[in-house]
Amino acid sequence: MEKYKYISFEGKRIRVYWLRGEYCVIDKDLAEFFSITKKYLLFTASINKERFSEFDVFLINDIEYHKIKKHNNMLLSGVRRKIYAFNLKGIITIAQRTLKSEIAAKLSIWVIRTVVNNENFDIFELLRSGGTADILKET
């Protein structure tokens, strides 16, 4: 299994890592994706922690850190900081319930459409089957 892949979303690319048996996005990349600061992302998650399980948002351990560090030059500089990872449910939860960015709103609309139409529900299955996917297309 590859250590990471990219998905394309509204013209933006985001790197997802294989952590704890599923694809996840690290906080820095997710904040950049949503056009917010990492500090705001983590603050929002912390004040809404009742909405997340321990598996949806988690602090990465040293082994996971070194796995990610190999593929992410931004982590190489400076002191090791706490890095959180968000799985698919964590990403959707924070987009739907807490964030006010345009991309978060579009993700929320896409998720609702997908659930209502019962199609393509497992977003990361596209990744497992190999490659980049534009997962937010207007219908």
PDB file of C-alpha atoms in Angstrom:
ATOM      1  CA  MET A   1       0.000   0.000   0.000  1.00  0.00           C
ATOM      2  CA  GLU A   2       1.322   3.444  -0.880  1.00  0.00           C
ATOM      3  CA  LYS A   3       2.003   5.798   1.996  1.00  0.00           C
ATOM      4  CA  TYR A   4       0.065   8.686   0.481  1.00  0.00           C
ATOM      5  CA  LYS A   5      -1.968   9.734  -2.534  1.00  0.00           C
ATOM      6  CA  TYR A   6      -3.507  12.923  -3.800  1.00  0.00           C
ATOM      7  CA  ILE A   7      -7.103  13.757  -4.445  1.00  0.00           C
ATOM      8  CA  SER A   8      -8.306  16.709  -6.421  1.00  0.00           C
ATOM      9  CA  PHE A   9     -11.179  18.754  -5.029  1.00  0.00           C
ATOM     10  CA  GLU A  10     -12.505  21.966  -6.597  1.00  0.00           C
ATOM     11  CA  GLY A  11      -9.230  22.398  -8.413  1.00  0.00           C
ATOM     12  CA  LYS A  12      -7.179  21.965  -5.233  1.00  0.00           C
ATOM     13  CA  ARG A  13      -4.950  18.985  -4.537  1.00  0.00           C
ATOM     14  CA  ILE A  14      -4.742  17.513  -1.086  1.00  0.00           C
ATOM     15  CA  ARG A  15      -2.393  14.803   0.097  1.00  0.00           C
ATOM     16  CA  VAL A  16      -3.896  11.917   2.045  1.00  0.00           C
ATOM     17  CA  TYR A  17      -1.839   9.476   4.082  1.00  0.00           C
ATOM     18  CA  TRP A  18      -2.538   5.858   4.966  1.00  0.00           C
ATOM     19  CA  LEU A  19      -2.662   5.940   8.780  1.00  0.00           C
ATOM     20  CA  ARG A  20      -4.244   3.452  11.172  1.00  0.00           C
ATOM     21  CA  GLY A  21      -5.897   1.509   8.389  1.00  0.00           C
ATOM     22  CA  GLU A  22      -7.541   4.376   6.521  1.00  0.00           C
ATOM     23  CA  TYR A  23      -6.736   7.491   4.538  1.00  0.00           C
ATOM     24  CA  CYS A  24      -6.315  10.650   6.605  1.00  0.00           C
ATOM     25  CA  VAL A  25      -5.300  14.259   6.062  1.00  0.00           C
ATOM     26  CA  ILE A  26      -2.925  16.034   8.431  1.00  0.00           C
ATOM     27  CA  ASP A  27      -4.034  19.269  10.060  1.00  0.00           C
ATOM     28  CA  LYS A  28      -1.651  21.567   8.158  1.00  0.00           C
ATOM     29  CA  ASP A  29      -2.817  20.257   4.776  1.00  0.00           C
ATOM     30  CA  LEU A  30      -6.495  20.310   5.768  1.00  0.00           C
ATOM     31  CA  ALA A  31      -6.261  23.901   6.996  1.00  0.00           C
ATOM     32  CA  GLU A  32      -4.586  24.947   3.754  1.00  0.00           C
ATOM     33  CA  PHE A  33      -7.243  23.081   1.786  1.00  0.00           C
ATOM     34  CA  PHE A  34     -10.055  24.913   3.612  1.00  0.00           C
ATOM     35  CA  SER A  35      -8.163  28.246   3.313  1.00  0.00           C
ATOM     36  CA  ILE A  36      -7.993  28.723   7.079  1.00  0.00           C
ATOM     37  CA  THR A  37      -5.149  28.649   9.587  1.00  0.00           C
ATOM     38  CA  LYS A  38      -4.075  25.461  11.306  1.00  0.00           C
ATOM     39  CA  LYS A  39      -4.660  27.216  14.623  1.00  0.00           C
ATOM     40  CA  TYR A  40      -8.282  27.971  13.682  1.00  0.00           C
ATOM     41  CA  LEU A  41      -8.855  24.420  12.420  1.00  0.00           C
ATOM     42  CA  LEU A  42      -7.594  22.881  15.663  1.00  0.00           C
ATOM     43  CA  PHE A  43      -9.427  25.442  17.798  1.00  0.00           C
ATOM     44  CA  THR A  44     -12.661  24.666  15.975  1.00  0.00           C
ATOM     45  CA  ALA A  45     -12.137  20.932  16.396  1.00  0.00           C
ATOM     46  CA  SER A  46     -11.336  21.349  20.098  1.00  0.00           C
ATOM     47  CA  ILE A  47     -14.446  23.371  20.934  1.00  0.00           C
ATOM     48  CA  ASN A  48     -16.562  20.864  19.007  1.00  0.00           C
ATOM     49  CA  LYS A  49     -14.814  17.739  20.308  1.00  0.00           C
ATOM     50  CA  GLU A  50     -18.114  16.073  21.242  1.00  0.00           C
ATOM     51  CA  ARG A  51     -18.795  15.735  17.503  1.00  0.00           C
ATOM     52  CA  PHE A  52     -15.677  13.615  16.891  1.00  0.00           C
ATOM     53  CA  SER A  53     -14.720  10.139  18.018  1.00  0.00           C
ATOM     54  CA  GLU A  54     -11.137   9.347  19.007  1.00  0.00           C
ATOM     55  CA  PHE A  55     -10.705   7.837  15.534  1.00  0.00           C
ATOM     56  CA  ASP A  56     -11.969  10.850  13.551  1.00  0.00           C
ATOM     57  CA  VAL A  57      -9.281  13.243  14.799  1.00  0.00           C
ATOM     58  CA  PHE A  58      -6.165  11.931  16.475  1.00  0.00           C
ATOM     59  CA  LEU A  59      -2.680  13.010  17.464  1.00  0.00           C
ATOM     60  CA  ILE A  60      -0.175  11.169  15.313  1.00  0.00           C
ATOM     61  CA  ASN A  61       2.469   9.107  17.077  1.00  0.00           C
ATOM     62  CA  ASP A  62       6.233   9.085  16.432  1.00  0.00           C
ATOM     63  CA  ILE A  63       6.084   6.220  13.915  1.00  0.00           C
ATOM     64  CA  GLU A  64       3.355   7.984  11.919  1.00  0.00           C
ATOM     65  CA  TYR A  65       5.267  11.258  12.155  1.00  0.00           C
ATOM     66  CA  HIS A  66       8.378   9.727  10.611  1.00  0.00           C
ATOM     67  CA  LYS A  67       6.296   8.056   7.889  1.00  0.00           C
ATOM     68  CA  ILE A  68       4.758  11.417   6.968  1.00  0.00           C
ATOM     69  CA  LYS A  69       8.042  13.286   7.350  1.00  0.00           C
ATOM     70  CA  LYS A  70       9.528  11.274   4.470  1.00  0.00           C
ATOM     71  CA  HIS A  71       6.928  12.744   2.110  1.00  0.00           C
ATOM     72  CA  ASN A  72       6.449  16.227   3.488  1.00  0.00           C
ATOM     73  CA  ASN A  73       9.376  18.667   3.491  1.00  0.00           C
ATOM     74  CA  MET A  74       7.471  21.207   5.590  1.00  0.00           C
ATOM     75  CA  LEU A  75       7.745  18.871   8.576  1.00  0.00           C
ATOM     76  CA  LEU A  76      11.516  18.713   8.271  1.00  0.00           C
ATOM     77  CA  SER A  77      12.137  22.237   9.463  1.00  0.00           C
ATOM     78  CA  GLY A  78      11.903  23.302  13.074  1.00  0.00           C
ATOM     79  CA  VAL A  79      10.885  21.447  16.180  1.00  0.00           C
ATOM     80  CA  ARG A  80       8.547  18.458  16.126  1.00  0.00           C
ATOM     81  CA  ARG A  81       5.111  19.795  16.882  1.00  0.00           C
ATOM     82  CA  LYS A  82       1.866  18.076  17.652  1.00  0.00           C
ATOM     83  CA  ILE A  83       0.257  17.017  14.399  1.00  0.00           C
ATOM     84  CA  TYR A  84      -3.333  15.885  14.202  1.00  0.00           C
ATOM     85  CA  ALA A  85      -4.829  13.721  11.489  1.00  0.00           C
ATOM     86  CA  PHE A  86      -8.442  13.769  10.324  1.00  0.00           C
ATOM     87  CA  ASN A  87     -10.062  10.726   8.755  1.00  0.00           C
ATOM     88  CA  LEU A  88     -12.922  10.996   6.252  1.00  0.00           C
ATOM     89  CA  LYS A  89     -15.594  11.291   8.938  1.00  0.00           C
ATOM     90  CA  GLY A  90     -13.537  13.917  10.745  1.00  0.00           C
ATOM     91  CA  ILE A  91     -13.113  15.938   7.553  1.00  0.00           C
ATOM     92  CA  ILE A  92     -16.807  15.800   6.725  1.00  0.00           C
ATOM     93  CA  THR A  93     -17.816  16.608  10.305  1.00  0.00           C
ATOM     94  CA  ILE A  94     -15.614  19.666  10.533  1.00  0.00           C
ATOM     95  CA  ALA A  95     -16.727  20.866   7.097  1.00  0.00           C
ATOM     96  CA  GLN A  96     -20.442  20.371   7.755  1.00  0.00           C
ATOM     97  CA  ARG A  97     -20.719  21.453  11.329  1.00  0.00           C
ATOM     98  CA  THR A  98     -18.124  24.050  12.056  1.00  0.00           C
ATOM     99  CA  LEU A  99     -16.251  25.692   9.206  1.00  0.00           C
ATOM    100  CA  LYS A 100     -17.561  28.640   7.243  1.00  0.00           C
ATOM    101  CA  SER A 101     -15.169  28.545   4.284  1.00  0.00           C
ATOM    102  CA  GLU A 102     -16.473  28.292   0.735  1.00  0.00           C
ATOM    103  CA  ILE A 103     -14.789  24.936   0.128  1.00  0.00           C
ATOM    104  CA  ALA A 104     -16.282  23.538   3.362  1.00  0.00           C
ATOM    105  CA  ALA A 105     -19.739  24.618   2.209  1.00  0.00           C
ATOM    106  CA  LYS A 106     -19.229  22.938  -1.168  1.00  0.00           C
ATOM    107  CA  LEU A 107     -18.022  19.756   0.519  1.00  0.00           C
ATOM    108  CA  SER A 108     -21.114  19.738   2.731  1.00  0.00           C
ATOM    109  CA  ILE A 109     -23.404  20.133  -0.277  1.00  0.00           C
ATOM    110  CA  TRP A 110     -21.576  17.357  -2.116  1.00  0.00           C
ATOM    111  CA  VAL A 111     -21.853  14.983   0.859  1.00  0.00           C
ATOM    112  CA  ILE A 112     -25.577  15.620   1.233  1.00  0.00           C
ATOM    113  CA  ARG A 113     -26.130  15.098  -2.503  1.00  0.00           C
ATOM    114  CA  THR A 114     -24.110  11.913  -2.421  1.00  0.00           C
ATOM    115  CA  VAL A 115     -25.967  10.474   0.551  1.00  0.00           C
ATOM    116  CA  VAL A 116     -29.361  11.400  -0.888  1.00  0.00           C
ATOM    117  CA  ASN A 117     -28.457   9.900  -4.265  1.00  0.00           C
ATOM    118  CA  ASN A 118     -26.623   7.005  -2.548  1.00  0.00           C
ATOM    119  CA  GLU A 119     -23.743   7.130  -5.004  1.00  0.00           C
ATOM    120  CA  ASN A 120     -19.965   7.293  -4.570  1.00  0.00           C
ATOM    121  CA  PHE A 121     -20.373   7.396  -0.789  1.00  0.00           C
ATOM    122  CA  ASP A 122     -16.912   6.027   0.026  1.00  0.00           C
ATOM    123  CA  ILE A 123     -14.760   8.880  -1.259  1.00  0.00           C
ATOM    124  CA  PHE A 124     -11.484   7.237  -0.380  1.00  0.00           C
ATOM    125  CA  GLU A 125     -12.469   4.050  -2.224  1.00  0.00           C
ATOM    126  CA  LEU A 126     -11.555   6.042  -5.312  1.00  0.00           C
ATOM    127  CA  LEU A 127      -8.061   6.316  -3.917  1.00  0.00           C
ATOM    128  CA  ARG A 128      -7.795   2.643  -3.105  1.00  0.00           C
ATOM    129  CA  SER A 129      -8.730   1.803  -6.671  1.00  0.00           C
ATOM    130  CA  GLY A 130      -5.864   3.894  -7.877  1.00  0.00           C
ATOM    131  CA  GLY A 131      -5.384   7.510  -8.490  1.00  0.00           C
ATOM    132  CA  THR A 132      -6.561  11.027  -8.479  1.00  0.00           C
ATOM    133  CA  ALA A 133     -10.232  11.787  -8.493  1.00  0.00           C
ATOM    134  CA  ASP A 134     -12.110  15.038  -8.825  1.00  0.00           C
ATOM    135  CA  ILE A 135     -14.686  14.266  -6.180  1.00  0.00           C
ATOM    136  CA  LEU A 136     -16.675  17.476  -6.272  1.00  0.00           C
ATOM    137  CA  LYS A 137     -18.297  17.866  -9.649  1.00  0.00           C
ATOM    138  CA  GLU A 138     -21.437  19.827 -10.257  1.00  0.00           C
ATOM    139  CA  THR A 139     -24.286  17.661 -11.489  1.00  0.00           C
TER     140      THR A 139
END
